[in-house]
N, CA and C of each residue as an Amber inpcrd file, in Angstrom:
protein
   255
 -32.0720000 -52.9720000 -28.1040000 -31.6480000 -51.5690000 -28.6210000
 -30.8090000 -50.8770000 -27.3750000 -29.4950000 -51.7770000 -26.6300000
 -28.2170000 -51.2420000 -25.8620000 -27.6990000 -50.5270000 -26.4910000
 -27.5780000 -49.5410000 -25.7090000 -26.1660000 -48.6770000 -26.4490000
 -24.9610000 -48.8960000 -25.7910000 -24.0430000 -48.4820000 -26.6000000
 -22.3300000 -48.7220000 -25.6490000 -21.6600000 -47.7810000 -25.1390000
 -22.8590000 -46.5550000 -24.8580000 -22.1990000 -45.8330000 -23.9010000
 -22.6680000 -45.5090000 -22.4330000 -21.2170000 -45.4990000 -21.8530000
 -21.2000000 -45.9860000 -20.5880000 -21.9340000 -44.5430000 -19.6100000
 -22.3460000 -44.4610000 -18.5900000 -23.4450000 -43.8910000 -17.7000000
 -22.1520000 -42.8240000 -17.2190000 -22.6830000 -41.5780000 -17.0030000
 -21.8630000 -40.3850000 -16.1940000 -21.1010000 -41.0660000 -15.0860000
 -21.8170000 -41.4720000 -14.2870000 -21.3450000 -41.9050000 -12.9060000
 -20.1090000 -43.0400000 -13.5100000 -20.3550000 -43.7520000 -13.7570000
 -19.1800000 -44.5610000 -14.2940000 -18.4480000 -44.2520000 -14.7580000
 -18.0010000 -43.1960000 -15.7360000 -17.4310000 -42.8710000 -16.5960000
 -16.2160000 -42.0800000 -15.0380000 -16.9760000 -41.2480000 -14.4890000
 -16.5390000 -40.1780000 -13.4870000 -15.7020000 -41.3110000 -12.6420000
 -16.1800000 -42.3290000 -12.3950000 -15.5320000 -43.4640000 -11.4450000
 -13.8260000 -43.4890000 -11.5840000 -14.1880000 -43.7940000 -13.0700000
 -12.6740000 -44.4730000 -13.7100000 -11.6070000 -43.3310000 -13.8090000
 -12.3820000 -42.1670000 -14.1190000 -11.4610000 -41.3090000 -14.6040000
 -10.4290000 -40.6720000 -13.6780000  -9.3960000 -40.5420000 -13.8940000
  -8.5280000 -39.8000000 -12.5050000  -8.4270000 -38.1590000 -13.1910000
  -8.5460000 -37.5770000 -11.7230000  -8.2580000 -36.3610000 -12.0790000
  -6.4530000 -36.1340000 -11.8980000  -6.2220000 -35.4630000 -13.3710000
  -4.8030000 -35.3890000 -13.1000000  -4.5230000 -33.3510000 -12.9890000
  -3.5500000 -33.0060000 -12.0770000  -3.0720000 -31.7740000 -11.4580000
  -1.9240000 -31.4890000 -12.2670000  -1.8570000 -30.4930000 -13.3000000
  -0.9590000 -29.6960000 -13.9730000   0.0600000 -28.7030000 -12.8000000
   0.6240000 -29.1980000 -12.1650000   1.3000000 -27.5810000 -11.7480000
   1.8110000 -26.5280000 -12.2580000   1.9910000 -26.5260000 -13.0620000
   2.2120000 -25.3170000 -14.2330000   1.1990000 -24.4420000 -14.4790000
   0.0110000 -24.6950000 -14.4390000  -0.9980000 -24.0600000 -15.2010000
  -1.4270000 -23.2010000 -13.9050000  -1.3350000 -23.3890000 -12.5460000
  -1.8470000 -22.4950000 -11.3050000  -0.3150000 -21.4050000 -11.5330000
   0.4110000 -21.8550000 -11.4360000   1.8470000 -21.2400000 -11.4030000
   2.0070000 -20.2860000 -12.4540000   1.5120000 -20.6650000 -13.7540000
   1.1520000 -19.4750000 -15.0310000  -0.0640000 -18.2910000 -14.5410000
  -1.1320000 -19.1300000 -14.1200000  -2.2270000 -17.9810000 -13.7520000
  -1.5810000 -16.8000000 -12.4630000  -0.8510000 -17.4990000 -11.9260000
  -0.2730000 -16.3990000 -10.3460000   0.3690000 -15.6820000 -11.4870000
   1.5060000 -16.1130000 -12.4080000   2.4260000 -15.0020000 -12.7590000
   1.8430000 -14.1160000 -13.8290000   0.7590000 -14.5640000 -14.4860000
   0.0500000 -13.7580000 -15.4300000  -0.7410000 -13.0530000 -14.2720000
  -1.1350000 -12.8900000 -13.1400000  -1.5720000 -12.1650000 -12.6120000
  -0.6920000 -11.3950000 -11.8360000   0.5190000 -11.3780000 -11.7480000
   0.9700000 -10.4280000 -11.1880000   1.8090000  -9.6460000 -12.1020000
   2.1810000 -10.4050000 -13.3540000   2.2760000  -8.9010000 -14.4370000
   1.4440000  -8.1410000 -14.8900000   0.2610000  -8.9480000 -14.4720000
  -0.9520000  -8.1260000 -14.9300000  -1.3240000  -6.7430000 -13.8610000
  -0.2930000  -6.8920000 -12.7000000  -1.1080000  -6.0820000 -11.5420000
   0.1450000  -5.0760000 -11.5760000   0.8640000  -5.6060000 -11.7690000
   2.3280000  -4.6090000 -11.9620000   2.3340000  -3.9790000 -13.3610000
   1.5600000  -4.1360000 -14.7220000   1.4430000  -3.0180000 -15.5540000
   0.4080000  -1.8820000 -15.3170000  -0.4040000  -2.4720000 -14.6190000
  -1.8000000  -1.6400000 -14.2860000  -1.0510000  -0.7020000 -13.3270000
  -0.4360000  -1.0260000 -12.3180000   0.5160000  -0.1250000 -11.1620000
   1.2040000   1.0420000 -12.5630000   2.0360000   0.4910000 -13.3450000
   2.9440000   1.3900000 -13.7190000   2.0380000   2.0780000 -15.2440000
   0.8000000   1.9920000 -15.3130000  -0.0840000   2.7740000 -15.9340000
  -0.5200000   3.8040000 -15.4450000  -0.8030000   3.3130000 -14.0470000
  -1.6260000   4.4390000 -13.2290000  -0.0900000   5.7950000 -12.5070000
   1.3500000   4.9400000 -12.1750000   2.1020000   6.6240000 -12.3060000
   2.6380000   6.7340000 -13.3440000   1.9150000   6.4250000 -14.2320000
   2.1400000   7.2120000 -15.5710000   3.4560000   6.8360000 -16.5560000
   3.5550000   5.6240000 -16.1040000   5.2010000   4.9930000 -17.0560000
   4.5330000   4.1600000 -17.7100000   3.9600000   4.6180000 -18.7830000
   3.2000000   4.2540000 -20.2920000   3.8910000   3.0240000 -21.2700000
   5.2540000   3.4300000 -21.1160000   6.2760000   2.5750000 -21.7360000
   6.5450000   1.2960000 -21.0740000   6.7520000   1.6290000 -19.6880000
   6.8330000  -0.0560000 -19.0950000   5.5930000  -0.7620000 -18.7790000
   4.5130000  -0.1120000 -18.8190000   2.9170000  -0.8110000 -18.1630000
   2.8080000  -1.1410000 -19.9350000   3.2420000  -0.8990000 -20.9890000
   2.8660000  -1.4570000 -22.3900000   3.6440000  -3.2030000 -22.2360000
   5.2040000  -2.7600000 -22.1240000   5.7700000  -4.0620000 -21.9390000
   5.4610000  -4.6050000 -21.4020000   4.4850000  -4.6210000 -19.9560000
   4.2740000  -5.8590000 -19.2530000   3.2710000  -5.9470000 -19.5120000
   2.3160000  -5.2780000 -20.1600000   1.0030000  -5.7260000 -21.1070000
   1.4130000  -6.9430000 -22.0050000   2.2440000  -6.3130000 -23.1400000
   2.7650000  -7.6040000 -23.7020000   2.9110000  -8.6740000 -23.1970000
   4.2420000  -8.6980000 -22.2300000   4.6380000 -10.3420000 -21.8670000
   3.3330000 -10.9200000 -21.2520000   2.0930000 -10.0210000 -20.7500000
   1.1370000 -10.6890000 -19.8130000   0.1640000 -11.8610000 -20.8090000
   0.2940000 -11.3540000 -22.0330000  -0.1900000 -11.8840000 -23.2200000
   0.5660000 -12.7690000 -23.2950000   1.9400000 -13.3340000 -23.8690000
   2.8960000 -14.5030000 -23.9430000   2.7300000 -15.1350000 -22.8720000
   2.5640000 -14.9660000 -21.4360000   2.5640000 -15.5700000 -20.2560000
   1.3300000 -16.4950000 -20.2130000  -0.0660000 -15.5940000 -20.7350000
  -1.0560000 -15.6030000 -20.4060000  -1.4860000 -17.1130000 -21.6900000
  -0.9700000 -16.7080000 -22.5870000  -0.9900000 -17.6260000 -24.6450000
  -0.2560000 -19.3860000 -23.4230000   0.7370000 -18.8680000 -23.0270000
   1.5010000 -20.3940000 -22.7190000   0.8460000 -20.7560000 -21.6950000
   0.2810000 -20.0250000 -20.6510000  -0.7160000 -21.0000000 -19.7860000
  -1.5800000 -21.7180000 -20.4520000  -2.1760000 -21.0300000 -21.0130000
  -3.9290000 -21.5310000 -22.0790000  -2.9740000 -22.7660000 -22.9770000
  -2.0410000 -22.9130000 -23.8700000  -1.6590000 -23.7180000 -24.4520000
  -0.8260000 -24.9500000 -23.3710000  -0.3510000 -24.6750000 -21.7890000
  -0.4750000 -25.8940000 -20.8730000  -1.8180000 -26.4760000 -20.8080000
  -2.6370000 -25.8970000 -20.3080000  -4.2150000 -26.2080000 -20.1200000
  -4.6650000 -27.0070000 -21.3900000  -4.8270000 -26.6980000 -22.7860000
  -4.8400000 -27.5740000 -23.3230000  -4.3840000 -28.6480000 -24.0330000
  -2.7560000 -28.3010000 -23.7000000  -1.6560000 -29.9150000 -24.1140000
  -2.1560000 -30.8040000 -22.7620000  -2.2460000 -30.1910000 -21.6810000
  -2.3810000 -31.4640000 -20.4890000  -3.6160000 -32.1950000 -21.0620000
  -4.8580000 -31.5470000 -21.3620000  -6.2820000 -31.8290000 -21.8170000
  -6.2730000 -32.8780000 -22.4260000  -5.3690000 -32.3540000 -23.7580000
  -5.3690000 -33.5230000 -25.1970000  -4.3620000 -34.9190000 -24.2760000
  -3.3210000 -34.6860000 -23.4510000  -2.3640000 -35.6680000 -23.2540000
  -3.1540000 -36.4670000 -22.1990000  -3.8100000 -36.0620000 -21.5530000
  -4.4030000 -36.6020000 -20.2020000  -5.9180000 -37.3860000 -20.6490000
  -6.4980000 -36.6940000 -21.3930000  -8.1930000 -37.1550000 -22.1770000
  -8.1960000 -38.0200000 -23.1030000  -7.0960000 -38.2900000 -23.9140000
  -7.5950000 -39.4690000 -24.6180000  -7.4520000 -40.6380000 -24.0500000
  -7.2560000 -41.0690000 -23.0450000  -7.7550000 -42.3740000 -21.9480000
  -9.4300000 -42.5930000 -22.0330000  -9.7660000 -41.1280000 -22.2600000
 -11.5900000 -41.4870000 -22.1190000 -12.1570000 -42.4010000 -23.3730000
 -11.1680000 -42.3400000 -24.1460000 -11.9310000 -43.3050000 -25.5830000
 -11.6540000 -44.9430000 -25.6010000 -10.5900000 -45.3990000 -24.4340000
 -10.1910000 -46.7150000 -23.8420000 -11.3730000 -46.9690000 -22.9110000
 -12.2550000 -46.1860000 -22.5990000 -13.4820000 -46.7080000 -21.9210000
 -14.3270000 -47.9620000 -22.3820000 -14.1990000 -48.9660000 -21.2380000
 -14.8190000 -50.5510000 -21.5890000 -16.2900000 -50.3940000 -21.8980000
 -16.2650000 -50.5420000 -23.2240000 -18.2420000 -50.9190000 -23.6180000
 -18.7540000 -51.7780000 -23.0240000 -19.8000000 -51.8330000 -22.9290000
 -21.0110000 -52.3570000 -22.2800000 -21.6700000 -53.3130000 -23.4240000
 -22.0360000 -54.6470000 -23.5680000 -22.7420000 -55.0090000 -23.9650000
 -24.1630000 -54.8790000 -23.9880000
């Protein structure tokens, strides 16, 4: 009654860690726009702060889309893991 599923240790040994350089860049830009928006609100420029907060949402969404896309693109090879007999 042997299972065809690999051990976790074997799986992690063969799985390559892929880094997408755009994800940290997107996170950094999101943090920068958020900071600028909060500063604008504090200075009383609510119109500019609102525009920056909207821009932050767009940039943050793009960053999340990059993370999901990277995981989907690079994660499919996990199903090609060799089966045990």
